[in-house]
Amino acid sequence: MPKIKMPRKSTAIDMTAMCDVAFLLLTFFMLATKFKPDEPVVVVTPSSINNSLLPDSDVILVTVDKDGRVFFSMDGQPKRQKLISDLNESYKLGLSPNDIANFTLGSSFGAELKDLKKVLEMGPDERKSFQKGIPIDSANNELGVWLEYGRTAQATIGVKAGALKYCIKADNQTPYPVIKKVLDTFKDKKIQKLNLVTNLEAAPVGSAAALYQKENAK
Amino acid sequence: MAEMDTSSSGGKKGKHGGTKSKKLSTRVDMTPMVDLGFLLITFFMLTTTMAKPKTMDLVMPKDTENEEEKNKVKESTALTILLGKKNQVYYYEGLAQDPNASANPDFFKATSFANKGGIRDVIINKRDQVAQLRNAKGQPEDVVVMIKADDGATYQNFVDIIDEMAINRIQKYATVEITDQDKTWIKSTESANGIN
């Protein structure tokens, strides 16, 4: 009987194709990752059971740190540019094109309007310690101004009024009176629907929300 | 010219010289490279998904001067929760519109954010109790929670109590301005409990 001879195969596999795939995916994820912009304040948000996501675009974000300093930020470079040029025009801030570019590329801003030019000319480290927050006293409520101009800038770039989200991101230890002033400012601008930025936590076992979630999952 | 051309790349010269260069395999072991690739992919995948913060909806009531537009809350269905300093929570049933209500020493009570025996149990009790009541149409009543925060409260307390509404699925709640009467009650309870 003739023996069938099995051809002996090498155990080494050609890894080139796998390597290609791995690096393709790596490139994709590296480009897709958006690193957090350098925020002037560190904020530890409280947790809640809400699991709706914070949208990436069409957002006006008001950040309040634990000392009650208020910061304003907005997404989208064209919108930021429109916002800052509008403010420059109405309040005669005398910003140079360089200052405007600085604001457009920057992150949150938290100082008085009259100091805007000074802050934009500072380096990033100096800026962090200088900004004392946007004034929110009833006599001099500049947050209202920022909201007003932010809304206009968002509307002119083509964001529908309903799609625009107003978010508040505050620290655990922020005193309530500051939050109340911020909320009242929103109320003055006829903005009733707000989003509070929180971390996710699980609903407690046996609570009504946990039962509801279980029922809807089925 | 001849001096420069001394490298082994001159094929014919090499042959003449008699030295035979060893033939090396062009295959490289790609395994470590793939390992590294996938390690980095894992890192980027995890960081992208984890950076997403969540949000909580908050609908503020409209300011209205018109008395008729305001919703009236029944004394029997209301629960008032007050947020004090040092993460303290106080509550009483009803709206305390009757100034004599405080005559009862058990009227104004203190509790905490603890999972067991805290404010959650109070809310659940009140909800079940109010569900026994019937309105004019014979349907079960809904509890209405009034949230009042004192100046000593923090943002965390505020979010926690709104979260408590979501946890217990309370549909009707409102954040209300704190009254001077409430503040005096909080003060006296604080001094009685030794919280400064």
mmCIF file of C-alpha atoms in Angstrom:
data_model
loop_
_atom_site.group_PDB
_atom_site.id
_atom_site.type_symbol
_atom_site.label_atom_id
_atom_site.label_comp_id
_atom_site.label_asym_id
_atom_site.label_seq_id
_atom_site.Cartn_x
_atom_site.Cartn_y
_atom_site.Cartn_z
ATOM 1 C CA MET A 1 0.000 0.000 0.000
ATOM 2 C CA PRO A 2 1.385 3.332 -0.964
ATOM 3 C CA LYS A 3 1.680 5.712 1.925
ATOM 4 C CA ILE A 4 0.116 9.144 1.557
ATOM 5 C CA LYS A 5 2.733 11.647 2.328
ATOM 6 C CA MET A 6 1.479 14.769 4.066
ATOM 7 C CA PRO A 7 3.421 17.798 3.008
ATOM 8 C CA ARG A 8 5.084 19.335 5.998
ATOM 9 C CA LYS A 9 4.009 22.946 6.442
ATOM 10 C CA SER A 10 5.861 25.645 8.245
ATOM 11 C CA THR A 11 4.228 26.890 11.454
ATOM 12 C CA ALA A 12 5.298 30.451 10.831
ATOM 13 C CA ILE A 13 2.381 32.554 9.648
ATOM 14 C CA ASP A 14 2.770 35.619 7.521
ATOM 15 C CA MET A 15 1.966 38.437 9.896
ATOM 16 C CA THR A 16 2.219 41.230 7.338
ATOM 17 C CA ALA A 17 -1.489 41.384 6.598
ATOM 18 C CA MET A 18 -2.424 41.360 10.263
ATOM 19 C CA CYS A 19 0.095 44.086 10.925
ATOM 20 C CA ASP A 20 -1.437 46.162 8.174
ATOM 21 C CA VAL A 21 -4.901 45.849 9.691
ATOM 22 C CA ALA A 22 -3.649 46.647 13.177
ATOM 23 C CA PHE A 23 -1.948 49.831 12.093
ATOM 24 C CA LEU A 24 -4.864 50.888 9.922
ATOM 25 C CA LEU A 25 -7.151 50.648 12.957
ATOM 26 C CA LEU A 26 -4.560 52.367 15.105
ATOM 27 C CA THR A 27 -4.388 55.284 12.692
ATOM 28 C CA PHE A 28 -8.173 55.520 12.656
ATOM 29 C CA PHE A 29 -8.496 55.613 16.440
ATOM 30 C CA MET A 30 -5.649 58.052 16.825
ATOM 31 C CA LEU A 31 -7.282 60.454 14.429
ATOM 32 C CA ALA A 32 -10.759 59.929 15.839
ATOM 33 C CA THR A 33 -9.702 60.583 19.431
ATOM 34 C CA LYS A 34 -10.356 64.122 20.472
ATOM 35 C CA PHE A 35 -8.131 65.082 23.335
ATOM 36 C CA LYS A 36 -9.596 67.390 25.901
ATOM 37 C CA PRO A 37 -8.602 70.999 25.374
ATOM 38 C CA ASP A 38 -6.552 72.523 28.158
ATOM 39 C CA GLU A 39 -9.202 73.698 30.600
ATOM 40 C CA PRO A 40 -8.341 76.504 32.991
ATOM 41 C CA VAL A 41 -10.110 74.774 35.887
ATOM 42 C CA VAL A 42 -10.411 71.269 37.228
ATOM 43 C CA VAL A 43 -14.001 70.294 37.895
ATOM 44 C CA VAL A 44 -15.152 67.090 39.568
ATOM 45 C CA THR A 45 -18.716 66.572 38.514
ATOM 46 C CA PRO A 46 -21.296 64.814 40.709
ATOM 47 C CA SER A 47 -22.760 61.514 39.572
ATOM 48 C CA SER A 48 -26.322 60.702 38.625
ATOM 49 C CA ILE A 49 -28.237 57.796 37.128
ATOM 50 C CA ASN A 50 -28.974 59.706 33.924
ATOM 51 C CA ASN A 51 -27.324 58.148 30.899
ATOM 52 C CA SER A 52 -28.046 60.580 28.089
ATOM 53 C CA LEU A 53 -24.850 61.628 26.356
ATOM 54 C CA LEU A 54 -23.400 65.084 26.237
ATOM 55 C CA PRO A 55 -23.515 66.123 22.565
ATOM 56 C CA ASP A 56 -20.242 67.004 20.851
ATOM 57 C CA SER A 57 -21.443 69.967 18.852
ATOM 58 C CA ASP A 58 -23.944 72.800 19.192
ATOM 59 C CA VAL A 59 -23.193 73.202 22.867
ATOM 60 C CA ILE A 60 -22.810 76.243 25.064
ATOM 61 C CA LEU A 61 -21.030 75.168 28.224
ATOM 62 C CA VAL A 62 -20.902 77.126 31.462
ATOM 63 C CA THR A 63 -18.299 75.762 33.858
ATOM 64 C CA VAL A 64 -18.337 76.644 37.541
ATOM 65 C CA ASP A 65 -15.401 75.606 39.697
ATOM 66 C CA LYS A 66 -15.418 74.944 43.432
ATOM 67 C CA ASP A 67 -14.596 78.549 44.296
ATOM 68 C CA GLY A 68 -17.537 79.792 42.276
ATOM 69 C CA ARG A 69 -15.568 81.088 39.292
ATOM 70 C CA VAL A 70 -17.700 81.011 36.150
ATOM 71 C CA PHE A 71 -16.273 80.141 32.735
ATOM 72 C CA PHE A 72 -17.910 80.210 29.337
ATOM 73 C CA SER A 73 -17.072 78.042 26.361
ATOM 74 C CA MET A 74 -18.578 77.106 23.061
ATOM 75 C CA ASP A 75 -17.831 74.582 20.323
ATOM 76 C CA GLY A 76 -16.862 75.248 16.724
ATOM 77 C CA GLN A 77 -14.151 77.614 15.516
ATOM 78 C CA PRO A 78 -16.284 79.586 13.024
ATOM 79 C CA LYS A 79 -18.889 80.145 15.765
ATOM 80 C CA ARG A 80 -16.276 81.267 18.262
ATOM 81 C CA GLN A 81 -14.864 83.643 15.700
ATOM 82 C CA LYS A 82 -18.286 85.129 15.067
ATOM 83 C CA LEU A 83 -18.878 85.450 18.824
ATOM 84 C CA ILE A 84 -15.625 87.251 19.500
ATOM 85 C CA SER A 85 -15.914 89.621 16.546
ATOM 86 C CA ASP A 86 -19.467 90.533 17.593
ATOM 87 C CA LEU A 87 -18.340 91.220 21.149
ATOM 88 C CA ASN A 88 -15.350 93.195 19.887
ATOM 89 C CA GLU A 89 -17.622 95.378 17.810
ATOM 90 C CA SER A 90 -20.322 96.029 20.408
ATOM 91 C CA TYR A 91 -18.069 96.579 23.398
ATOM 92 C CA LYS A 92 -15.169 98.314 21.602
ATOM 93 C CA LEU A 93 -12.630 95.900 23.023
ATOM 94 C CA GLY A 94 -9.986 96.805 20.464
ATOM 95 C CA LEU A 95 -8.854 93.257 19.788
ATOM 96 C CA SER A 96 -6.209 92.620 17.176
ATOM 97 C CA PRO A 97 -6.667 89.843 14.580
ATOM 98 C CA ASN A 98 -4.113 87.917 16.606
ATOM 99 C CA ASP A 99 -6.253 88.149 19.773
ATOM 100 C CA ILE A 100 -9.286 86.989 17.812
ATOM 101 C CA ALA A 101 -7.359 83.992 16.504
ATOM 102 C CA ASN A 102 -6.225 83.256 20.051
ATOM 103 C CA PHE A 103 -9.790 83.169 21.315
ATOM 104 C CA THR A 104 -10.995 81.106 18.372
ATOM 105 C CA LEU A 105 -8.472 78.364 19.073
ATOM 106 C CA GLY A 106 -8.638 78.585 22.859
ATOM 107 C CA SER A 107 -10.898 76.890 25.377
ATOM 108 C CA SER A 108 -13.011 78.422 28.129
ATOM 109 C CA PHE A 109 -12.899 82.043 29.062
ATOM 110 C CA GLY A 110 -13.599 83.416 32.528
ATOM 111 C CA ALA A 111 -12.844 87.057 33.221
ATOM 112 C CA GLU A 112 -14.476 90.422 32.921
ATOM 113 C CA LEU A 113 -15.109 91.713 29.417
ATOM 114 C CA LYS A 114 -12.779 94.667 29.942
ATOM 115 C CA ASP A 115 -9.935 92.245 30.694
ATOM 116 C CA LEU A 116 -10.619 90.139 27.604
ATOM 117 C CA LYS A 117 -7.800 91.680 25.589
ATOM 118 C CA LYS A 118 -5.340 91.328 28.469
ATOM 119 C CA VAL A 119 -6.190 87.670 28.960
ATOM 120 C CA LEU A 120 -5.858 86.867 25.269
ATOM 121 C CA GLU A 121 -2.387 88.364 25.185
ATOM 122 C CA MET A 122 -1.219 86.242 28.119
ATOM 123 C CA GLY A 123 0.546 82.929 27.998
ATOM 124 C CA PRO A 124 -1.398 79.815 28.975
ATOM 125 C CA ASP A 125 0.058 79.568 32.504
ATOM 126 C CA GLU A 126 -0.492 83.195 33.379
ATOM 127 C CA ARG A 127 -4.017 82.981 31.991
ATOM 128 C CA LYS A 128 -4.963 80.208 34.406
ATOM 129 C CA SER A 129 -4.223 82.207 37.524
ATOM 130 C CA PHE A 130 -5.472 85.524 36.206
ATOM 131 C CA GLN A 131 -9.027 84.544 35.321
ATOM 132 C CA LYS A 132 -11.305 85.190 38.271
ATOM 133 C CA GLY A 133 -14.519 84.175 36.556
ATOM 134 C CA ILE A 134 -17.209 85.976 34.606
ATOM 135 C CA PRO A 135 -19.163 88.374 36.873
ATOM 136 C CA ILE A 136 -22.695 87.147 37.598
ATOM 137 C CA ASP A 137 -23.908 89.775 40.077
ATOM 138 C CA SER A 138 -27.290 91.217 39.300
ATOM 139 C CA ALA A 139 -25.695 94.665 38.862
ATOM 140 C CA ASN A 140 -23.075 93.439 36.388
ATOM 141 C CA ASN A 141 -24.194 90.167 34.856
ATOM 142 C CA GLU A 142 -21.774 89.509 32.030
ATOM 143 C CA LEU A 143 -22.698 85.848 31.776
ATOM 144 C CA GLY A 144 -26.002 87.018 30.312
ATOM 145 C CA VAL A 145 -24.074 88.936 27.656
ATOM 146 C CA TRP A 146 -22.010 85.877 26.798
ATOM 147 C CA LEU A 147 -25.129 83.705 26.545
ATOM 148 C CA GLU A 148 -26.848 86.257 24.352
ATOM 149 C CA TYR A 149 -23.902 86.580 21.944
ATOM 150 C CA GLY A 150 -23.227 82.852 22.032
ATOM 151 C CA ARG A 151 -26.790 82.153 21.027
ATOM 152 C CA THR A 152 -26.614 84.651 18.186
ATOM 153 C CA ALA A 153 -23.328 83.203 16.945
ATOM 154 C CA GLN A 154 -24.753 79.669 17.020
ATOM 155 C CA ALA A 155 -27.885 80.793 15.160
ATOM 156 C CA THR A 156 -25.995 82.597 12.375
ATOM 157 C CA ILE A 157 -23.808 79.586 11.663
ATOM 158 C CA GLY A 158 -26.970 77.575 11.076
ATOM 159 C CA VAL A 159 -27.733 75.748 14.316
ATOM 160 C CA LYS A 160 -31.464 75.456 14.857
ATOM 161 C CA ALA A 161 -32.706 76.961 18.112
ATOM 162 C CA GLY A 162 -34.043 73.610 19.288
ATOM 163 C CA ALA A 163 -30.785 71.751 18.661
ATOM 164 C CA LEU A 164 -28.654 74.076 20.747
ATOM 165 C CA LYS A 165 -27.889 72.675 24.199
ATOM 166 C CA TYR A 166 -27.007 74.684 27.241
ATOM 167 C CA CYS A 167 -24.848 72.735 29.651
ATOM 168 C CA ILE A 168 -23.754 73.528 33.153
ATOM 169 C CA LYS A 169 -20.705 71.774 34.483
ATOM 170 C CA ALA A 170 -20.054 72.486 38.125
ATOM 171 C CA ASP A 171 -17.906 71.025 40.856
ATOM 172 C CA ASN A 172 -19.240 68.941 43.731
ATOM 173 C CA GLN A 173 -18.219 71.588 46.225
ATOM 174 C CA THR A 174 -19.597 74.611 44.365
ATOM 175 C CA PRO A 175 -21.800 76.574 46.781
ATOM 176 C CA TYR A 176 -25.461 76.550 45.842
ATOM 177 C CA PRO A 177 -25.940 80.366 45.770
ATOM 178 C CA VAL A 178 -23.527 80.593 42.824
ATOM 179 C CA ILE A 179 -25.438 77.887 40.974
ATOM 180 C CA LYS A 180 -28.650 79.701 41.729
ATOM 181 C CA LYS A 181 -27.285 82.923 40.226
ATOM 182 C CA VAL A 182 -26.230 81.025 37.094
ATOM 183 C CA LEU A 183 -29.649 79.363 36.841
ATOM 184 C CA ASP A 184 -31.363 82.742 37.285
ATOM 185 C CA THR A 185 -29.235 84.167 34.480
ATOM 186 C CA PHE A 186 -30.454 81.404 32.190
ATOM 187 C CA LYS A 187 -33.996 82.095 33.345
ATOM 188 C CA ASP A 188 -33.619 85.784 32.499
ATOM 189 C CA LYS A 189 -32.602 84.812 28.982
ATOM 190 C CA LYS A 190 -35.759 82.662 28.717
ATOM 191 C CA ILE A 191 -33.741 79.455 28.614
ATOM 192 C CA GLN A 192 -35.596 76.792 30.557
ATOM 193 C CA LYS A 193 -34.116 73.575 29.251
ATOM 194 C CA LEU A 194 -30.676 72.965 30.668
ATOM 195 C CA ASN A 195 -28.304 70.029 30.869
ATOM 196 C CA LEU A 196 -26.214 69.331 33.925
ATOM 197 C CA VAL A 197 -23.002 67.440 33.219
ATOM 198 C CA THR A 198 -22.674 64.430 35.504
ATOM 199 C CA ASN A 199 -20.878 61.118 35.787
ATOM 200 C CA LEU A 200 -22.808 57.932 35.357
ATOM 201 C CA GLU A 201 -23.679 55.770 38.339
ATOM 202 C CA ALA A 202 -25.932 52.730 38.474
ATOM 203 C CA ALA A 203 -29.469 53.072 39.769
ATOM 204 C CA PRO A 204 -29.728 51.606 43.304
ATOM 205 C CA VAL A 205 -31.024 48.052 43.407
ATOM 206 C CA GLY A 206 -34.747 47.818 44.049
ATOM 207 C CA SER A 207 -35.490 51.475 43.388
ATOM 208 C CA ALA A 208 -38.257 52.542 41.020
ATOM 209 C CA ALA A 209 -35.749 53.637 38.378
ATOM 210 C CA ALA A 210 -33.900 50.303 38.511
ATOM 211 C CA LEU A 211 -37.175 48.401 38.063
ATOM 212 C CA TYR A 212 -38.150 50.670 35.181
ATOM 213 C CA GLN A 213 -34.810 50.181 33.431
ATOM 214 C CA LYS A 214 -35.092 46.419 33.809
ATOM 215 C CA GLU A 215 -38.592 46.416 32.351
ATOM 216 C CA ASN A 216 -37.542 48.511 29.363
ATOM 217 C CA ALA A 217 -34.518 46.327 28.698
ATOM 218 C CA LYS A 218 -36.720 43.318 28.095
ATOM 219 C CA MET B 1 36.717 56.803 -10.088
ATOM 220 C CA ALA B 2 38.088 53.391 -9.513
ATOM 221 C CA GLU B 3 38.953 54.133 -5.924
ATOM 222 C CA MET B 4 35.413 55.097 -5.089
ATOM 223 C CA ASP B 5 33.917 51.934 -6.445
ATOM 224 C CA THR B 6 35.284 49.662 -3.778
ATOM 225 C CA SER B 7 31.989 48.675 -2.123
ATOM 226 C CA SER B 8 30.616 45.194 -2.495
ATOM 227 C CA SER B 9 27.689 46.557 -4.510
ATOM 228 C CA GLY B 10 29.795 46.206 -7.613
ATOM 229 C CA GLY B 11 28.476 42.767 -8.428
ATOM 230 C CA LYS B 12 30.956 41.793 -11.097
ATOM 231 C CA LYS B 13 33.922 42.889 -9.080
ATOM 232 C CA GLY B 14 32.781 40.789 -6.127
ATOM 233 C CA LYS B 15 32.504 37.771 -8.274
ATOM 234 C CA HIS B 16 35.985 38.330 -9.466
ATOM 235 C CA GLY B 17 37.225 38.751 -5.913
ATOM 236 C CA GLY B 18 35.851 35.346 -5.056
ATOM 237 C CA THR B 19 33.963 36.403 -1.844
ATOM 238 C CA LYS B 20 30.408 35.030 -1.702
ATOM 239 C CA SER B 21 27.980 37.158 0.294
ATOM 240 C CA LYS B 22 25.535 35.159 2.394
ATOM 241 C CA LYS B 23 21.933 35.261 1.207
ATOM 242 C CA LEU B 24 19.736 36.510 4.056
ATOM 243 C CA SER B 25 16.015 35.920 4.203
ATOM 244 C CA THR B 26 13.938 39.041 3.587
ATOM 245 C CA ARG B 27 11.208 37.836 5.962
ATOM 246 C CA VAL B 28 10.909 39.737 9.198
ATOM 247 C CA ASP B 29 9.038 38.393 12.203
ATOM 248 C CA MET B 30 6.051 40.703 12.441
ATOM 249 C CA THR B 31 4.585 39.299 15.663
ATOM 250 C CA PRO B 32 5.973 41.895 18.099
ATOM 251 C CA MET B 33 4.925 44.678 15.784
ATOM 252 C CA VAL B 34 1.368 43.331 15.642
ATOM 253 C CA ASP B 35 1.376 43.017 19.432
ATOM 254 C CA LEU B 36 2.360 46.639 19.771
ATOM 255 C CA GLY B 37 -0.240 47.694 17.232
ATOM 256 C CA PHE B 38 -3.076 45.997 19.011
ATOM 257 C CA LEU B 39 -1.923 47.277 22.389
ATOM 258 C CA LEU B 40 -2.127 50.846 21.115
ATOM 259 C CA ILE B 41 -5.507 50.175 19.485
ATOM 260 C CA THR B 42 -6.859 48.929 22.781
ATOM 261 C CA PHE B 43 -5.569 52.021 24.544
ATOM 262 C CA PHE B 44 -7.116 54.426 22.062
ATOM 263 C CA MET B 45 -10.401 52.519 21.968
ATOM 264 C CA LEU B 46 -10.772 52.645 25.719
ATOM 265 C CA THR B 47 -9.823 56.294 26.086
ATOM 266 C CA THR B 48 -12.239 57.448 23.404
ATOM 267 C CA THR B 49 -15.274 55.769 24.924
ATOM 268 C CA MET B 50 -14.489 56.718 28.498
ATOM 269 C CA ALA B 51 -14.112 60.425 27.862
ATOM 270 C CA LYS B 52 -17.838 60.825 27.133
ATOM 271 C CA PRO B 53 -19.583 62.645 29.979
ATOM 272 C CA LYS B 54 -23.274 62.183 30.644
ATOM 273 C CA THR B 55 -25.851 64.868 31.166
ATOM 274 C CA MET B 56 -28.937 65.310 33.238
ATOM 275 C CA ASP B 57 -31.905 67.299 31.973
ATOM 276 C CA LEU B 58 -33.125 70.136 34.091
ATOM 277 C CA VAL B 59 -36.180 72.135 33.159
ATOM 278 C CA MET B 60 -36.510 75.404 34.988
ATOM 279 C CA PRO B 61 -39.953 76.851 35.703
ATOM 280 C CA LYS B 62 -40.969 80.007 33.908
ATOM 281 C CA ASP B 63 -41.197 83.167 35.961
ATOM 282 C CA THR B 64 -44.777 84.277 35.899
ATOM 283 C CA GLU B 65 -46.337 87.294 37.510
ATOM 284 C CA ASN B 66 -49.833 86.095 36.766
ATOM 285 C CA GLU B 67 -51.249 84.399 39.858
ATOM 286 C CA GLU B 68 -53.738 82.357 37.828
ATOM 287 C CA GLU B 69 -51.041 80.737 35.714
ATOM 288 C CA LYS B 70 -49.291 79.350 38.739
ATOM 289 C CA ASN B 71 -49.968 75.759 39.585
ATOM 290 C CA LYS B 72 -51.531 75.259 42.940
ATOM 291 C CA VAL B 73 -50.214 72.433 45.037
ATOM 292 C CA LYS B 74 -52.388 70.740 47.577
ATOM 293 C CA GLU B 75 -51.123 70.685 51.128
ATOM 294 C CA SER B 76 -51.855 66.953 51.395
ATOM 295 C CA THR B 77 -49.787 65.895 48.363
ATOM 296 C CA ALA B 78 -46.756 68.074 48.982
ATOM 297 C CA LEU B 79 -43.412 67.144 50.468
ATOM 298 C CA THR B 80 -40.903 69.894 51.096
ATOM 299 C CA ILE B 81 -37.206 69.014 51.138
ATOM 300 C CA LEU B 82 -34.597 71.474 52.345
ATOM 301 C CA LEU B 83 -30.868 71.256 51.740
ATOM 302 C CA GLY B 84 -28.657 72.568 54.495
ATOM 303 C CA LYS B 85 -24.943 72.782 55.040
ATOM 304 C CA LYS B 86 -22.653 69.806 55.735
ATOM 305 C CA ASN B 87 -24.775 67.565 53.455
ATOM 306 C CA GLN B 88 -27.742 67.750 55.807
ATOM 307 C CA VAL B 89 -31.251 67.250 54.485
ATOM 308 C CA TYR B 90 -34.392 68.482 56.222
ATOM 309 C CA TYR B 91 -37.962 67.806 55.260
ATOM 310 C CA TYR B 92 -41.532 68.330 56.271
ATOM 311 C CA GLU B 93 -44.835 67.221 54.847
ATOM 312 C CA GLY B 94 -47.013 69.823 53.226
ATOM 313 C CA LEU B 95 -46.104 73.370 52.372
ATOM 314 C CA ALA B 96 -46.016 74.923 55.862
ATOM 315 C CA GLN B 97 -48.396 77.665 54.823
ATOM 316 C CA ASP B 98 -49.908 77.504 58.277
ATOM 317 C CA PRO B 99 -47.505 79.217 60.676
ATOM 318 C CA ASN B 100 -48.877 77.175 63.555
ATOM 319 C CA ALA B 101 -47.616 73.995 61.898
ATOM 320 C CA SER B 102 -44.240 74.387 63.526
ATOM 321 C CA ALA B 103 -45.893 74.150 66.939
ATOM 322 C CA ASN B 104 -45.643 70.384 66.524
ATOM 323 C CA PRO B 105 -42.091 69.386 67.496
ATOM 324 C CA ASP B 106 -42.140 66.454 65.058
ATOM 325 C CA PHE B 107 -43.034 68.660 62.122
ATOM 326 C CA PHE B 108 -39.564 69.630 60.935
ATOM 327 C CA LYS B 109 -37.258 66.635 60.604
ATOM 328 C CA ALA B 110 -33.628 66.097 59.712
ATOM 329 C CA THR B 111 -32.221 63.200 57.666
ATOM 330 C CA SER B 112 -29.312 62.430 55.335
ATOM 331 C CA PHE B 113 -28.441 61.289 51.826
ATOM 332 C CA ALA B 114 -27.740 57.749 53.084
ATOM 333 C CA ASN B 115 -29.028 54.933 50.902
ATOM 334 C CA LYS B 116 -30.895 53.302 53.775
ATOM 335 C CA GLY B 117 -32.924 55.273 56.269
ATOM 336 C CA GLY B 118 -32.206 58.548 54.485
ATOM 337 C CA ILE B 119 -34.197 60.913 52.341
ATOM 338 C CA ARG B 120 -34.955 58.176 49.809
ATOM 339 C CA ASP B 121 -37.104 56.266 52.289
ATOM 340 C CA VAL B 122 -38.925 59.464 53.176
ATOM 341 C CA ILE B 123 -39.720 60.117 49.517
ATOM 342 C CA ILE B 124 -40.874 56.530 48.939
ATOM 343 C CA ASN B 125 -43.086 56.592 52.032
ATOM 344 C CA LYS B 126 -44.676 59.854 51.057
ATOM 345 C CA ARG B 127 -45.188 58.689 47.474
ATOM 346 C CA ASP B 128 -46.970 55.513 48.564
ATOM 347 C CA GLN B 129 -48.980 57.400 51.123
ATOM 348 C CA VAL B 130 -50.130 59.992 48.595
ATOM 349 C CA ALA B 131 -50.950 57.256 46.068
ATOM 350 C CA GLN B 132 -53.688 56.121 48.458
ATOM 351 C CA LEU B 133 -55.422 59.480 48.151
ATOM 352 C CA ARG B 134 -57.898 60.091 45.358
ATOM 353 C CA ASN B 135 -58.395 63.313 43.452
ATOM 354 C CA ALA B 136 -61.693 64.730 42.208
ATOM 355 C CA LYS B 137 -61.737 62.328 39.260
ATOM 356 C CA GLY B 138 -61.066 59.350 41.493
ATOM 357 C CA GLN B 139 -57.501 58.802 40.244
ATOM 358 C CA PRO B 140 -54.539 58.342 42.564
ATOM 359 C CA GLU B 141 -52.768 61.541 43.473
ATOM 360 C CA ASP B 142 -49.127 62.240 42.615
ATOM 361 C CA VAL B 143 -46.735 63.512 45.214
ATOM 362 C CA VAL B 144 -45.316 66.964 44.528
ATOM 363 C CA VAL B 145 -41.828 67.560 45.890
ATOM 364 C CA MET B 146 -40.662 71.068 46.666
ATOM 365 C CA ILE B 147 -36.888 71.421 46.735
ATOM 366 C CA LYS B 148 -35.440 74.363 48.597
ATOM 367 C CA ALA B 149 -31.723 74.827 48.949
ATOM 368 C CA ASP B 150 -30.206 76.960 51.668
ATOM 369 C CA ASP B 151 -27.046 79.011 51.104
ATOM 370 C CA GLY B 152 -24.903 76.392 52.829
ATOM 371 C CA ALA B 153 -25.821 73.660 50.337
ATOM 372 C CA THR B 154 -23.427 72.588 47.593
ATOM 373 C CA TYR B 155 -24.001 71.758 43.953
ATOM 374 C CA GLN B 156 -23.525 68.099 44.756
ATOM 375 C CA ASN B 157 -26.477 68.180 47.164
ATOM 376 C CA PHE B 158 -28.594 69.825 44.501
ATOM 377 C CA VAL B 159 -27.728 67.222 41.867
ATOM 378 C CA ASP B 160 -28.151 64.415 44.375
ATOM 379 C CA ILE B 161 -31.676 65.454 45.301
ATOM 380 C CA ILE B 162 -32.700 65.845 41.648
ATOM 381 C CA ASP B 163 -31.137 62.456 41.016
ATOM 382 C CA GLU B 164 -33.198 61.123 43.899
ATOM 383 C CA MET B 165 -36.300 62.261 41.977
ATOM 384 C CA ALA B 166 -35.091 60.285 38.954
ATOM 385 C CA ILE B 167 -34.298 57.246 41.109
ATOM 386 C CA ASN B 168 -37.761 57.199 42.638
ATOM 387 C CA ARG B 169 -39.423 58.307 39.406
ATOM 388 C CA ILE B 170 -41.132 61.310 40.921
ATOM 389 C CA GLN B 171 -42.689 63.185 38.003
ATOM 390 C CA LYS B 172 -43.674 66.376 39.758
ATOM 391 C CA TYR B 173 -40.984 68.352 41.487
ATOM 392 C CA ALA B 174 -39.865 71.929 41.539
ATOM 393 C CA THR B 175 -36.997 73.961 42.892
ATOM 394 C CA VAL B 176 -38.452 76.784 44.924
ATOM 395 C CA GLU B 177 -37.031 79.848 46.612
ATOM 396 C CA ILE B 178 -36.332 79.230 50.293
ATOM 397 C CA THR B 179 -38.383 81.291 52.759
ATOM 398 C CA ASP B 180 -37.147 83.065 55.884
ATOM 399 C CA GLN B 181 -39.329 80.757 57.952
ATOM 400 C CA ASP B 182 -37.513 77.732 56.500
ATOM 401 C CA LYS B 183 -34.162 79.329 57.245
ATOM 402 C CA THR B 184 -35.040 79.863 60.899
ATOM 403 C CA TRP B 185 -36.206 76.251 61.175
ATOM 404 C CA ILE B 186 -32.960 75.029 59.636
ATOM 405 C CA LYS B 187 -30.933 77.216 61.997
ATOM 406 C CA SER B 188 -32.718 76.007 65.126
ATOM 407 C CA THR B 189 -32.467 72.359 64.032
ATOM 408 C CA GLU B 190 -28.782 72.823 63.261
ATOM 409 C CA SER B 191 -28.043 74.247 66.679
ATOM 410 C CA ALA B 192 -30.133 71.520 68.318
ATOM 411 C CA ASN B 193 -28.136 68.840 66.452
ATOM 412 C CA GLY B 194 -24.824 70.573 67.039
ATOM 413 C CA ILE B 195 -23.955 71.348 63.400
ATOM 414 C CA ASN B 196 -22.035 74.536 62.872
#
